[in-house]
């Protein structure tokens, strides 16, 4: 059988060739060999036939060969033509002789192809072709010449020979769809990982560079403004690329029906070391920007964590430092805490927003992405913005990252 896959049943030769995948191209030599075997079998049977061939026979044989060749380039149309030629040749007529039985193998191949495109249609055609292949040759024979037992066995055999290829074609289609679905999910995960890397590393570092340049006192303000302008453009383009990559993921996330799986375990000590490294790096950057804040981390994180949860935890902490640099008022500082318990991580942040802004209250695109991830994992992310009489806009965040750790885990502060 042939593993062909098109987005829809092709309606033209160019459409078939356009949608041919790499798998289809690699199977093309195999398909040509199969058709060549069919043609040789039919030709040999015709040469051995003692019946004299008429002009109609030659026309029918040429049409049958053409249908097989057409199947290579347009499987859907070629399969239909192959079946039609076979059924027409079965009708009793004095104008032509029936095609040799070897041609029936080509019909089985055609039923498999049609079953691959549309299983229901392939099964229906299998029933029709098997019925005609059994009934039409009996026309013209007297009832006494027909053996009921052998006749029923012959019908059952023909039916099986027609149904099995159609079922195999449908099974191949389902298998290939599952493979394509897995490939699609894998590509979406790769795009999403690229978007996360761009957001968590590239764009946040660019924003930090812009803020640091703003602190530099330089007489050549024109060049300084030009440098900051280039960095702003790079940041905007990176965000546009992130949104484009994440849109593909969010559009198919709920419809994919495939849940996230753990990609391994990571030791709690490694998680703590990574947290300390992130805190040390970003806290020093915030100090250069004039922020005086406090970061509280656990002294010990026991047990092993899912690598996926660890990635969310570290990425969220990194994102919070970036949001402090972009949106907080350096005059009032900030407080960031990370708590580790048996079942969860709790992350809290409190600062004063530099200005009242709806995007600040919601947390922006970065925190919105982490909010969606935590919701799928059974956690949460909540933000709150409070206005006081003094005109300050207090902004706070609380996030819960679930853990899957045994009772051996123990936390010390």
PDB file of C-alpha atoms in Angstrom, residues 91-399:
ATOM      1  CA  UNK A  91     -19.960  -6.047 -18.529  1.00  0.00           C
ATOM      2  CA  UNK A  92     -20.742  -8.851 -21.023  1.00  0.00           C
ATOM      3  CA  UNK A  93     -20.400  -7.454 -24.507  1.00  0.00           C
ATOM      4  CA  UNK A  94     -19.376  -8.660 -27.888  1.00  0.00           C
ATOM      5  CA  UNK A  95     -17.209  -5.600 -28.402  1.00  0.00           C
ATOM      6  CA  UNK A  96     -14.453  -6.414 -25.906  1.00  0.00           C
ATOM      7  CA  UNK A  97     -13.114  -9.123 -23.638  1.00  0.00           C
ATOM      8  CA  UNK A  98     -12.734  -8.768 -19.878  1.00  0.00           C
ATOM      9  CA  UNK A  99      -9.414  -7.570 -18.525  1.00  0.00           C
ATOM     10  CA  UNK A 100      -7.229 -10.338 -17.057  1.00  0.00           C
ATOM     11  CA  UNK A 101      -7.546 -11.070 -13.309  1.00  0.00           C
ATOM     12  CA  UNK A 102      -4.072  -9.573 -12.728  1.00  0.00           C
ATOM     13  CA  UNK A 103      -5.627  -6.142 -13.213  1.00  0.00           C
ATOM     14  CA  UNK A 104      -7.689  -6.728 -10.066  1.00  0.00           C
ATOM     15  CA  UNK A 105      -4.509  -6.149  -8.014  1.00  0.00           C
ATOM     16  CA  UNK A 106      -4.439  -2.622  -9.373  1.00  0.00           C
ATOM     17  CA  UNK A 107      -8.071  -2.252  -8.238  1.00  0.00           C
ATOM     18  CA  UNK A 108      -7.069  -3.332  -4.736  1.00  0.00           C
ATOM     19  CA  UNK A 109      -4.351  -0.691  -4.761  1.00  0.00           C
ATOM     20  CA  UNK A 110      -6.874   1.926  -5.910  1.00  0.00           C
ATOM     21  CA  UNK A 111      -9.283   0.981  -3.105  1.00  0.00           C
ATOM     22  CA  UNK A 112      -6.456   1.391  -0.594  1.00  0.00           C
ATOM     23  CA  UNK A 113      -5.712   4.880  -1.908  1.00  0.00           C
ATOM     24  CA  UNK A 114      -9.367   5.948  -1.803  1.00  0.00           C
ATOM     25  CA  UNK A 115      -9.686   4.458   1.693  1.00  0.00           C
ATOM     26  CA  UNK A 116      -6.693   6.550   2.718  1.00  0.00           C
ATOM     27  CA  UNK A 117      -8.360   9.762   1.585  1.00  0.00           C
ATOM     28  CA  UNK A 118     -11.910   8.892   2.761  1.00  0.00           C
ATOM     29  CA  UNK A 119     -12.441   5.634   4.615  1.00  0.00           C
ATOM     30  CA  UNK A 120     -16.242   5.622   4.330  1.00  0.00           C
ATOM     31  CA  UNK A 121     -16.083   6.129   0.597  1.00  0.00           C
ATOM     32  CA  UNK A 122     -13.405   3.469   0.258  1.00  0.00           C
ATOM     33  CA  UNK A 123     -15.525   0.892   2.102  1.00  0.00           C
ATOM     34  CA  UNK A 124     -18.595   1.726   0.014  1.00  0.00           C
ATOM     35  CA  UNK A 125     -16.627   1.390  -3.222  1.00  0.00           C
ATOM     36  CA  UNK A 126     -15.132  -1.886  -1.992  1.00  0.00           C
ATOM     37  CA  UNK A 127     -18.637  -3.297  -1.526  1.00  0.00           C
ATOM     38  CA  UNK A 128     -19.743  -2.087  -4.975  1.00  0.00           C
ATOM     39  CA  UNK A 129     -16.648  -3.344  -6.807  1.00  0.00           C
ATOM     40  CA  UNK A 130     -16.750  -6.727  -5.067  1.00  0.00           C
ATOM     41  CA  UNK A 131     -20.444  -7.124  -5.901  1.00  0.00           C
ATOM     42  CA  UNK A 132     -19.910  -6.267  -9.555  1.00  0.00           C
ATOM     43  CA  UNK A 133     -16.802  -8.465  -9.780  1.00  0.00           C
ATOM     44  CA  UNK A 134     -18.852 -11.382  -8.486  1.00  0.00           C
ATOM     45  CA  UNK A 135     -22.182 -10.815 -10.255  1.00  0.00           C
ATOM     46  CA  UNK A 136     -21.329  -9.542 -13.749  1.00  0.00           C
ATOM     47  CA  UNK A 137     -19.251 -12.586 -14.828  1.00  0.00           C
ATOM     48  CA  UNK A 138     -22.259 -14.802 -13.960  1.00  0.00           C
ATOM     49  CA  UNK A 139     -24.486 -13.093 -16.517  1.00  0.00           C
ATOM     50  CA  UNK A 140     -25.061 -15.331 -19.501  1.00  0.00           C
ATOM     51  CA  UNK A 141     -24.448 -18.596 -17.630  1.00  0.00           C
ATOM     52  CA  UNK A 142     -27.299 -20.997 -17.055  1.00  0.00           C
ATOM     53  CA  UNK A 143     -28.400 -21.629 -13.486  1.00  0.00           C
ATOM     54  CA  UNK A 144     -27.495 -25.329 -13.662  1.00  0.00           C
ATOM     55  CA  UNK A 145     -23.892 -24.438 -14.514  1.00  0.00           C
ATOM     56  CA  UNK A 146     -23.475 -22.372 -11.344  1.00  0.00           C
ATOM     57  CA  UNK A 147     -22.306 -24.096  -8.144  1.00  0.00           C
ATOM     58  CA  UNK A 148     -23.943 -22.309  -5.202  1.00  0.00           C
ATOM     59  CA  UNK A 149     -21.232 -23.305  -2.715  1.00  0.00           C
ATOM     60  CA  UNK A 150     -18.259 -22.218  -4.788  1.00  0.00           C
ATOM     61  CA  UNK A 151     -20.149 -19.128  -5.906  1.00  0.00           C
ATOM     62  CA  UNK A 152     -20.685 -17.920  -2.320  1.00  0.00           C
ATOM     63  CA  UNK A 153     -17.072 -18.669  -1.429  1.00  0.00           C
ATOM     64  CA  UNK A 154     -15.911 -16.703  -4.436  1.00  0.00           C
ATOM     65  CA  UNK A 155     -18.043 -13.725  -3.408  1.00  0.00           C
ATOM     66  CA  UNK A 156     -16.661 -13.798   0.149  1.00  0.00           C
ATOM     67  CA  UNK A 157     -13.086 -13.970  -1.148  1.00  0.00           C
ATOM     68  CA  UNK A 158     -13.605 -11.047  -3.526  1.00  0.00           C
ATOM     69  CA  UNK A 159     -15.249  -9.004  -0.755  1.00  0.00           C
ATOM     70  CA  UNK A 160     -12.306  -9.578   1.576  1.00  0.00           C
ATOM     71  CA  UNK A 161      -9.820  -8.681  -1.171  1.00  0.00           C
ATOM     72  CA  UNK A 162     -11.637  -5.368  -1.661  1.00  0.00           C
ATOM     73  CA  UNK A 163     -12.319  -4.446   1.980  1.00  0.00           C
ATOM     74  CA  UNK A 164      -8.864  -5.187   3.380  1.00  0.00           C
ATOM     75  CA  UNK A 165      -6.993  -2.630   1.188  1.00  0.00           C
ATOM     76  CA  UNK A 166      -9.573   0.062   2.000  1.00  0.00           C
ATOM     77  CA  UNK A 167      -9.231  -0.635   5.734  1.00  0.00           C
ATOM     78  CA  UNK A 168      -5.442  -0.587   5.502  1.00  0.00           C
ATOM     79  CA  UNK A 169      -5.597   2.772   3.722  1.00  0.00           C
ATOM     80  CA  UNK A 170      -7.846   4.212   6.434  1.00  0.00           C
ATOM     81  CA  UNK A 171      -5.520   2.904   9.154  1.00  0.00           C
ATOM     82  CA  UNK A 172      -2.550   4.518   7.434  1.00  0.00           C
ATOM     83  CA  UNK A 173      -4.407   7.818   7.325  1.00  0.00           C
ATOM     84  CA  UNK A 174      -5.140   7.713  11.060  1.00  0.00           C
ATOM     85  CA  UNK A 175      -1.537   6.819  11.843  1.00  0.00           C
ATOM     86  CA  UNK A 176      -0.198   9.636   9.707  1.00  0.00           C
ATOM     87  CA  UNK A 177      -2.600  12.134  11.256  1.00  0.00           C
ATOM     88  CA  UNK A 178      -1.342  11.207  14.709  1.00  0.00           C
ATOM     89  CA  UNK A 179       2.240  11.616  13.527  1.00  0.00           C
ATOM     90  CA  UNK A 180       1.445  15.014  12.029  1.00  0.00           C
ATOM     91  CA  UNK A 181      -0.321  16.069  15.236  1.00  0.00           C
ATOM     92  CA  UNK A 182       2.729  15.136  17.287  1.00  0.00           C
ATOM     93  CA  UNK A 183       4.994  16.994  14.860  1.00  0.00           C
ATOM     94  CA  UNK A 184       2.727  20.042  15.034  1.00  0.00           C
ATOM     95  CA  UNK A 185       2.762  20.038  18.840  1.00  0.00           C
ATOM     96  CA  UNK A 186       6.546  19.640  18.814  1.00  0.00           C
ATOM     97  CA  UNK A 187       6.934  22.609  16.471  1.00  0.00           C
ATOM     98  CA  UNK A 188       4.605  24.680  18.643  1.00  0.00           C
ATOM     99  CA  UNK A 189       6.640  23.820  21.731  1.00  0.00           C
ATOM    100  CA  UNK A 190       9.834  24.819  19.929  1.00  0.00           C
ATOM    101  CA  UNK A 191       8.325  28.149  18.875  1.00  0.00           C
ATOM    102  CA  UNK A 192       7.026  28.774  22.379  1.00  0.00           C
ATOM    103  CA  UNK A 193      10.436  28.001  23.850  1.00  0.00           C
ATOM    104  CA  UNK A 194      12.018  30.488  21.442  1.00  0.00           C
ATOM    105  CA  UNK A 195       9.460  33.107  22.469  1.00  0.00           C
ATOM    106  CA  UNK A 196      10.137  32.495  26.149  1.00  0.00           C
ATOM    107  CA  UNK A 197      13.885  32.740  25.626  1.00  0.00           C
ATOM    108  CA  UNK A 198      13.516  35.985  23.705  1.00  0.00           C
ATOM    109  CA  UNK A 199      11.300  37.471  26.384  1.00  0.00           C
ATOM    110  CA  UNK A 200      13.144  36.256  29.468  1.00  0.00           C
ATOM    111  CA  UNK A 201      16.657  36.969  28.265  1.00  0.00           C
ATOM    112  CA  UNK A 202      16.931  39.165  25.187  1.00  0.00           C
ATOM    113  CA  UNK A 203      14.160  41.726  25.687  1.00  0.00           C
ATOM    114  CA  UNK A 204      14.642  42.044  29.434  1.00  0.00           C
ATOM    115  CA  UNK A 205      18.376  42.587  28.960  1.00  0.00           C
ATOM    116  CA  UNK A 206      17.666  45.183  26.277  1.00  0.00           C
ATOM    117  CA  UNK A 207      15.316  47.034  28.631  1.00  0.00           C
ATOM    118  CA  UNK A 208      17.946  46.935  31.378  1.00  0.00           C
ATOM    119  CA  UNK A 209      20.471  48.397  28.938  1.00  0.00           C
ATOM    120  CA  UNK A 210      18.055  51.195  28.029  1.00  0.00           C
ATOM    121  CA  UNK A 211      17.481  52.014  31.686  1.00  0.00           C
ATOM    122  CA  UNK A 212      21.194  51.951  32.456  1.00  0.00           C
ATOM    123  CA  UNK A 213      21.929  54.254  29.520  1.00  0.00           C
ATOM    124  CA  UNK A 214      19.366  56.617  30.957  1.00  0.00           C
ATOM    125  CA  UNK A 215      21.494  56.890  34.096  1.00  0.00           C
ATOM    126  CA  UNK A 216      24.642  57.800  32.155  1.00  0.00           C
ATOM    127  CA  UNK A 217      25.624  61.456  32.125  1.00  0.00           C
ATOM    128  CA  UNK A 218      27.379  62.144  28.861  1.00  0.00           C
ATOM    129  CA  UNK A 219      28.021  65.384  27.047  1.00  0.00           C
ATOM    130  CA  UNK A 220      27.401  63.741  23.692  1.00  0.00           C
ATOM    131  CA  UNK A 221      23.654  63.378  24.236  1.00  0.00           C
ATOM    132  CA  UNK A 222      22.948  62.921  20.501  1.00  0.00           C
ATOM    133  CA  UNK A 223      24.871  59.652  20.274  1.00  0.00           C
ATOM    134  CA  UNK A 224      23.429  58.520  23.588  1.00  0.00           C
ATOM    135  CA  UNK A 225      19.873  59.152  22.402  1.00  0.00           C
ATOM    136  CA  UNK A 226      20.618  57.344  19.153  1.00  0.00           C
ATOM    137  CA  UNK A 227      21.904  54.304  21.063  1.00  0.00           C
ATOM    138  CA  UNK A 228      18.811  54.247  23.264  1.00  0.00           C
ATOM    139  CA  UNK A 229      16.615  54.582  20.172  1.00  0.00           C
ATOM    140  CA  UNK A 230      18.246  51.565  18.542  1.00  0.00           C
ATOM    141  CA  UNK A 231      17.744  49.516  21.696  1.00  0.00           C
ATOM    142  CA  UNK A 232      14.091  50.551  21.892  1.00  0.00           C
ATOM    143  CA  UNK A 233      13.555  49.433  18.287  1.00  0.00           C
ATOM    144  CA  UNK A 234      15.225  46.110  19.048  1.00  0.00           C
ATOM    145  CA  UNK A 235      12.972  45.682  22.081  1.00  0.00           C
ATOM    146  CA  UNK A 236       9.824  46.456  20.077  1.00  0.00           C
ATOM    147  CA  UNK A 237      10.788  44.060  17.294  1.00  0.00           C
ATOM    148  CA  UNK A 238      11.570  41.327  19.819  1.00  0.00           C
ATOM    149  CA  UNK A 239       8.170  41.780  21.458  1.00  0.00           C
ATOM    150  CA  UNK A 240       6.464  41.635  18.061  1.00  0.00           C
ATOM    151  CA  UNK A 241       8.264  38.373  17.291  1.00  0.00           C
ATOM    152  CA  UNK A 242       7.316  36.975  20.707  1.00  0.00           C
ATOM    153  CA  UNK A 243       3.646  37.786  20.159  1.00  0.00           C
ATOM    154  CA  UNK A 244       3.749  36.190  16.710  1.00  0.00           C
ATOM    155  CA  UNK A 245       5.294  32.989  18.077  1.00  0.00           C
ATOM    156  CA  UNK A 246       3.000  32.798  21.107  1.00  0.00           C
ATOM    157  CA  UNK A 247      -0.158  33.364  19.043  1.00  0.00           C
ATOM    158  CA  UNK A 248       0.457  30.048  17.249  1.00  0.00           C
ATOM    159  CA  UNK A 249       0.696  28.258  20.578  1.00  0.00           C
ATOM    160  CA  UNK A 250      -2.328  29.876  22.244  1.00  0.00           C
ATOM    161  CA  UNK A 251      -4.509  29.329  19.167  1.00  0.00           C
ATOM    162  CA  UNK A 252      -3.968  25.566  19.324  1.00  0.00           C
ATOM    163  CA  UNK A 253      -3.282  25.007  23.018  1.00  0.00           C
ATOM    164  CA  UNK A 254      -6.845  24.135  24.040  1.00  0.00           C
ATOM    165  CA  UNK A 255      -7.639  22.140  20.890  1.00  0.00           C
ATOM    166  CA  UNK A 256      -4.542  19.965  20.818  1.00  0.00           C
ATOM    167  CA  UNK A 257      -5.826  17.564  23.457  1.00  0.00           C
ATOM    168  CA  UNK A 258      -2.262  16.741  24.492  1.00  0.00           C
ATOM    169  CA  UNK A 259      -1.193  17.477  28.041  1.00  0.00           C
ATOM    170  CA  UNK A 260       2.258  18.609  29.090  1.00  0.00           C
ATOM    171  CA  UNK A 261       4.559  15.910  30.411  1.00  0.00           C
ATOM    172  CA  UNK A 262       7.503  16.106  32.744  1.00  0.00           C
ATOM    173  CA  UNK A 263      10.827  16.448  30.995  1.00  0.00           C
ATOM    174  CA  UNK A 264      12.880  15.088  33.902  1.00  0.00           C
ATOM    175  CA  UNK A 265      13.686  15.925  37.498  1.00  0.00           C
ATOM    176  CA  UNK A 266      16.007  18.540  38.978  1.00  0.00           C
ATOM    177  CA  UNK A 267      17.450  18.547  42.486  1.00  0.00           C
ATOM    178  CA  UNK A 268      16.190  21.158  44.948  1.00  0.00           C
ATOM    179  CA  UNK A 269      19.744  22.337  45.659  1.00  0.00           C
ATOM    180  CA  UNK A 270      20.190  23.148  41.975  1.00  0.00           C
ATOM    181  CA  UNK A 271      16.945  25.116  42.014  1.00  0.00           C
ATOM    182  CA  UNK A 272      18.158  27.113  45.016  1.00  0.00           C
ATOM    183  CA  UNK A 273      21.532  27.820  43.399  1.00  0.00           C
ATOM    184  CA  UNK A 274      19.794  29.034  40.251  1.00  0.00           C
ATOM    185  CA  UNK A 275      17.499  31.280  42.316  1.00  0.00           C
ATOM    186  CA  UNK A 276      20.469  32.773  44.158  1.00  0.00           C
ATOM    187  CA  UNK A 277      22.310  33.412  40.893  1.00  0.00           C
ATOM    188  CA  UNK A 278      19.284  35.143  39.350  1.00  0.00           C
ATOM    189  CA  UNK A 279      18.730  37.234  42.485  1.00  0.00           C
ATOM    190  CA  UNK A 280      22.394  38.269  42.692  1.00  0.00           C
ATOM    191  CA  UNK A 281      22.607  39.258  39.017  1.00  0.00           C
ATOM    192  CA  UNK A 282      19.352  41.182  38.779  1.00  0.00           C
ATOM    193  CA  UNK A 283      19.591  42.789  42.210  1.00  0.00           C
ATOM    194  CA  UNK A 284      22.946  44.282  41.251  1.00  0.00           C
ATOM    195  CA  UNK A 285      21.400  45.684  38.062  1.00  0.00           C
ATOM    196  CA  UNK A 286      18.565  47.222  40.041  1.00  0.00           C
ATOM    197  CA  UNK A 287      21.075  48.825  42.404  1.00  0.00           C
ATOM    198  CA  UNK A 288      22.757  50.473  39.422  1.00  0.00           C
ATOM    199  CA  UNK A 289      19.332  51.855  38.473  1.00  0.00           C
ATOM    200  CA  UNK A 290      18.883  53.310  41.956  1.00  0.00           C
ATOM    201  CA  UNK A 291      16.647  50.630  43.492  1.00  0.00           C
ATOM    202  CA  UNK A 292      17.134  49.631  47.112  1.00  0.00           C
ATOM    203  CA  UNK A 293      15.148  46.459  47.708  1.00  0.00           C
ATOM    204  CA  UNK A 294      15.092  43.217  49.659  1.00  0.00           C
ATOM    205  CA  UNK A 295      15.118  39.675  48.292  1.00  0.00           C
ATOM    206  CA  UNK A 296      14.331  36.768  50.631  1.00  0.00           C
ATOM    207  CA  UNK A 297      15.041  33.216  49.487  1.00  0.00           C
ATOM    208  CA  UNK A 298      14.742  29.872  51.337  1.00  0.00           C
ATOM    209  CA  UNK A 299      17.889  28.489  52.922  1.00  0.00           C
ATOM    210  CA  UNK A 300      17.131  24.978  51.727  1.00  0.00           C
ATOM    211  CA  UNK A 301      14.909  23.352  49.091  1.00  0.00           C
ATOM    212  CA  UNK A 302      14.696  19.613  49.669  1.00  0.00           C
ATOM    213  CA  UNK A 303      13.551  16.949  47.254  1.00  0.00           C
ATOM    214  CA  UNK A 304      13.422  16.860  43.469  1.00  0.00           C
ATOM    215  CA  UNK A 305      11.258  19.060  41.283  1.00  0.00           C
ATOM    216  CA  UNK A 306       9.827  18.615  37.827  1.00  0.00           C
ATOM    217  CA  UNK A 307      12.053  20.427  35.351  1.00  0.00           C
ATOM    218  CA  UNK A 308       9.005  22.097  33.841  1.00  0.00           C
ATOM    219  CA  UNK A 309       7.962  23.576  37.207  1.00  0.00           C
ATOM    220  CA  UNK A 310      11.550  24.642  37.875  1.00  0.00           C
ATOM    221  CA  UNK A 311      11.613  26.449  34.525  1.00  0.00           C
ATOM    222  CA  UNK A 312       8.388  28.278  35.388  1.00  0.00           C
ATOM    223  CA  UNK A 313       9.706  29.256  38.839  1.00  0.00           C
ATOM    224  CA  UNK A 314      13.025  30.635  37.608  1.00  0.00           C
ATOM    225  CA  UNK A 315      11.457  32.353  34.619  1.00  0.00           C
ATOM    226  CA  UNK A 316       8.816  34.022  36.790  1.00  0.00           C
ATOM    227  CA  UNK A 317      11.419  35.328  39.262  1.00  0.00           C
ATOM    228  CA  UNK A 318      13.492  36.672  36.380  1.00  0.00           C
ATOM    229  CA  UNK A 319      10.393  38.312  34.905  1.00  0.00           C
ATOM    230  CA  UNK A 320       9.547  39.977  38.238  1.00  0.00           C
ATOM    231  CA  UNK A 321      12.984  41.580  38.454  1.00  0.00           C
ATOM    232  CA  UNK A 322      12.535  42.900  34.908  1.00  0.00           C
ATOM    233  CA  UNK A 323       9.092  44.317  35.774  1.00  0.00           C
ATOM    234  CA  UNK A 324      10.522  46.106  38.809  1.00  0.00           C
ATOM    235  CA  UNK A 325      13.141  47.744  36.586  1.00  0.00           C
ATOM    236  CA  UNK A 326      10.558  48.785  33.980  1.00  0.00           C
ATOM    237  CA  UNK A 327       7.568  49.827  36.071  1.00  0.00           C
ATOM    238  CA  UNK A 328       8.545  50.439  39.705  1.00  0.00           C
ATOM    239  CA  UNK A 329       9.487  53.735  41.347  1.00  0.00           C
ATOM    240  CA  UNK A 330      13.105  53.505  42.498  1.00  0.00           C
ATOM    241  CA  UNK A 331      12.487  55.903  45.414  1.00  0.00           C
ATOM    242  CA  UNK A 332      10.423  53.371  47.346  1.00  0.00           C
ATOM    243  CA  UNK A 333      12.276  50.122  46.720  1.00  0.00           C
ATOM    244  CA  UNK A 334      10.742  46.662  46.489  1.00  0.00           C
ATOM    245  CA  UNK A 335      10.388  43.392  48.420  1.00  0.00           C
ATOM    246  CA  UNK A 336      10.575  40.003  46.689  1.00  0.00           C
ATOM    247  CA  UNK A 337      10.159  36.739  48.613  1.00  0.00           C
ATOM    248  CA  UNK A 338      10.251  33.109  47.531  1.00  0.00           C
ATOM    249  CA  UNK A 339       8.945  30.471  49.948  1.00  0.00           C
ATOM    250  CA  UNK A 340       9.276  26.720  49.502  1.00  0.00           C
ATOM    251  CA  UNK A 341       6.972  24.231  51.211  1.00  0.00           C
ATOM    252  CA  UNK A 342       6.182  20.577  50.710  1.00  0.00           C
ATOM    253  CA  UNK A 343       3.585  21.177  48.013  1.00  0.00           C
ATOM    254  CA  UNK A 344       4.282  24.570  46.503  1.00  0.00           C
ATOM    255  CA  UNK A 345       6.450  27.593  45.901  1.00  0.00           C
ATOM    256  CA  UNK A 346       4.980  30.954  46.904  1.00  0.00           C
ATOM    257  CA  UNK A 347       6.379  34.049  45.231  1.00  0.00           C
ATOM    258  CA  UNK A 348       5.402  37.503  46.490  1.00  0.00           C
ATOM    259  CA  UNK A 349       6.437  40.921  45.232  1.00  0.00           C
ATOM    260  CA  UNK A 350       5.482  44.382  46.428  1.00  0.00           C
ATOM    261  CA  UNK A 351       6.619  47.723  45.051  1.00  0.00           C
ATOM    262  CA  UNK A 352       5.336  51.153  44.077  1.00  0.00           C
ATOM    263  CA  UNK A 353       4.426  51.679  40.437  1.00  0.00           C
ATOM    264  CA  UNK A 354       6.050  54.652  38.775  1.00  0.00           C
ATOM    265  CA  UNK A 355       2.692  55.660  37.211  1.00  0.00           C
ATOM    266  CA  UNK A 356      -0.894  54.417  37.095  1.00  0.00           C
ATOM    267  CA  UNK A 357      -1.194  52.195  34.029  1.00  0.00           C
ATOM    268  CA  UNK A 358      -3.557  49.380  33.113  1.00  0.00           C
ATOM    269  CA  UNK A 359      -0.688  47.306  31.737  1.00  0.00           C
ATOM    270  CA  UNK A 360       1.144  47.620  35.063  1.00  0.00           C
ATOM    271  CA  UNK A 361      -1.874  46.378  36.983  1.00  0.00           C
ATOM    272  CA  UNK A 362      -2.303  43.326  34.754  1.00  0.00           C
ATOM    273  CA  UNK A 363       1.410  42.563  34.717  1.00  0.00           C
ATOM    274  CA  UNK A 364       1.984  42.893  30.960  1.00  0.00           C
ATOM    275  CA  UNK A 365       2.449  40.138  28.418  1.00  0.00           C
ATOM    276  CA  UNK A 366       5.178  38.325  30.360  1.00  0.00           C
ATOM    277  CA  UNK A 367       3.174  37.823  33.550  1.00  0.00           C
ATOM    278  CA  UNK A 368       0.048  37.009  31.541  1.00  0.00           C
ATOM    279  CA  UNK A 369       1.915  34.131  29.953  1.00  0.00           C
ATOM    280  CA  UNK A 370       3.058  32.826  33.348  1.00  0.00           C
ATOM    281  CA  UNK A 371      -0.463  33.215  34.697  1.00  0.00           C
ATOM    282  CA  UNK A 372      -1.788  30.958  31.932  1.00  0.00           C
ATOM    283  CA  UNK A 373       0.961  28.386  32.520  1.00  0.00           C
ATOM    284  CA  UNK A 374       0.360  28.271  36.271  1.00  0.00           C
ATOM    285  CA  UNK A 375      -3.376  27.920  35.753  1.00  0.00           C
ATOM    286  CA  UNK A 376      -2.788  24.832  33.602  1.00  0.00           C
ATOM    287  CA  UNK A 377      -0.465  23.407  36.263  1.00  0.00           C
ATOM    288  CA  UNK A 378      -2.940  23.932  39.116  1.00  0.00           C
ATOM    289  CA  UNK A 379      -1.353  27.110  40.485  1.00  0.00           C
ATOM    290  CA  UNK A 380      -2.251  30.770  40.229  1.00  0.00           C
ATOM    291  CA  UNK A 381      -0.861  34.269  39.733  1.00  0.00           C
ATOM    292  CA  UNK A 382      -2.668  37.275  41.177  1.00  0.00           C
ATOM    293  CA  UNK A 383      -1.837  40.952  40.952  1.00  0.00           C
ATOM    294  CA  UNK A 384      -3.306  43.925  42.771  1.00  0.00           C
ATOM    295  CA  UNK A 385      -2.789  47.675  42.465  1.00  0.00           C
ATOM    296  CA  UNK A 386      -3.828  49.983  45.324  1.00  0.00           C
ATOM    297  CA  UNK A 387      -4.023  53.758  45.209  1.00  0.00           C
ATOM    298  CA  UNK A 388      -3.483  55.547  48.526  1.00  0.00           C
ATOM    299  CA  UNK A 389      -4.274  59.115  49.482  1.00  0.00           C
ATOM    300  CA  UNK A 390      -0.664  60.173  49.044  1.00  0.00           C
ATOM    301  CA  UNK A 391      -0.911  59.342  45.355  1.00  0.00           C
ATOM    302  CA  UNK A 392       1.266  56.230  45.500  1.00  0.00           C
ATOM    303  CA  UNK A 393       0.286  53.214  43.446  1.00  0.00           C
ATOM    304  CA  UNK A 394       1.187  50.150  45.484  1.00  0.00           C
ATOM    305  CA  UNK A 395       1.518  47.065  43.299  1.00  0.00           C
ATOM    306  CA  UNK A 396       1.614  43.534  44.703  1.00  0.00           C
ATOM    307  CA  UNK A 397       1.813  40.044  43.259  1.00  0.00           C
ATOM    308  CA  UNK A 398       1.345  36.555  44.645  1.00  0.00           C
ATOM    309  CA  UNK A 399       1.999  33.408  42.634  1.00  0.00           C
TER     310      UNK A 399
END
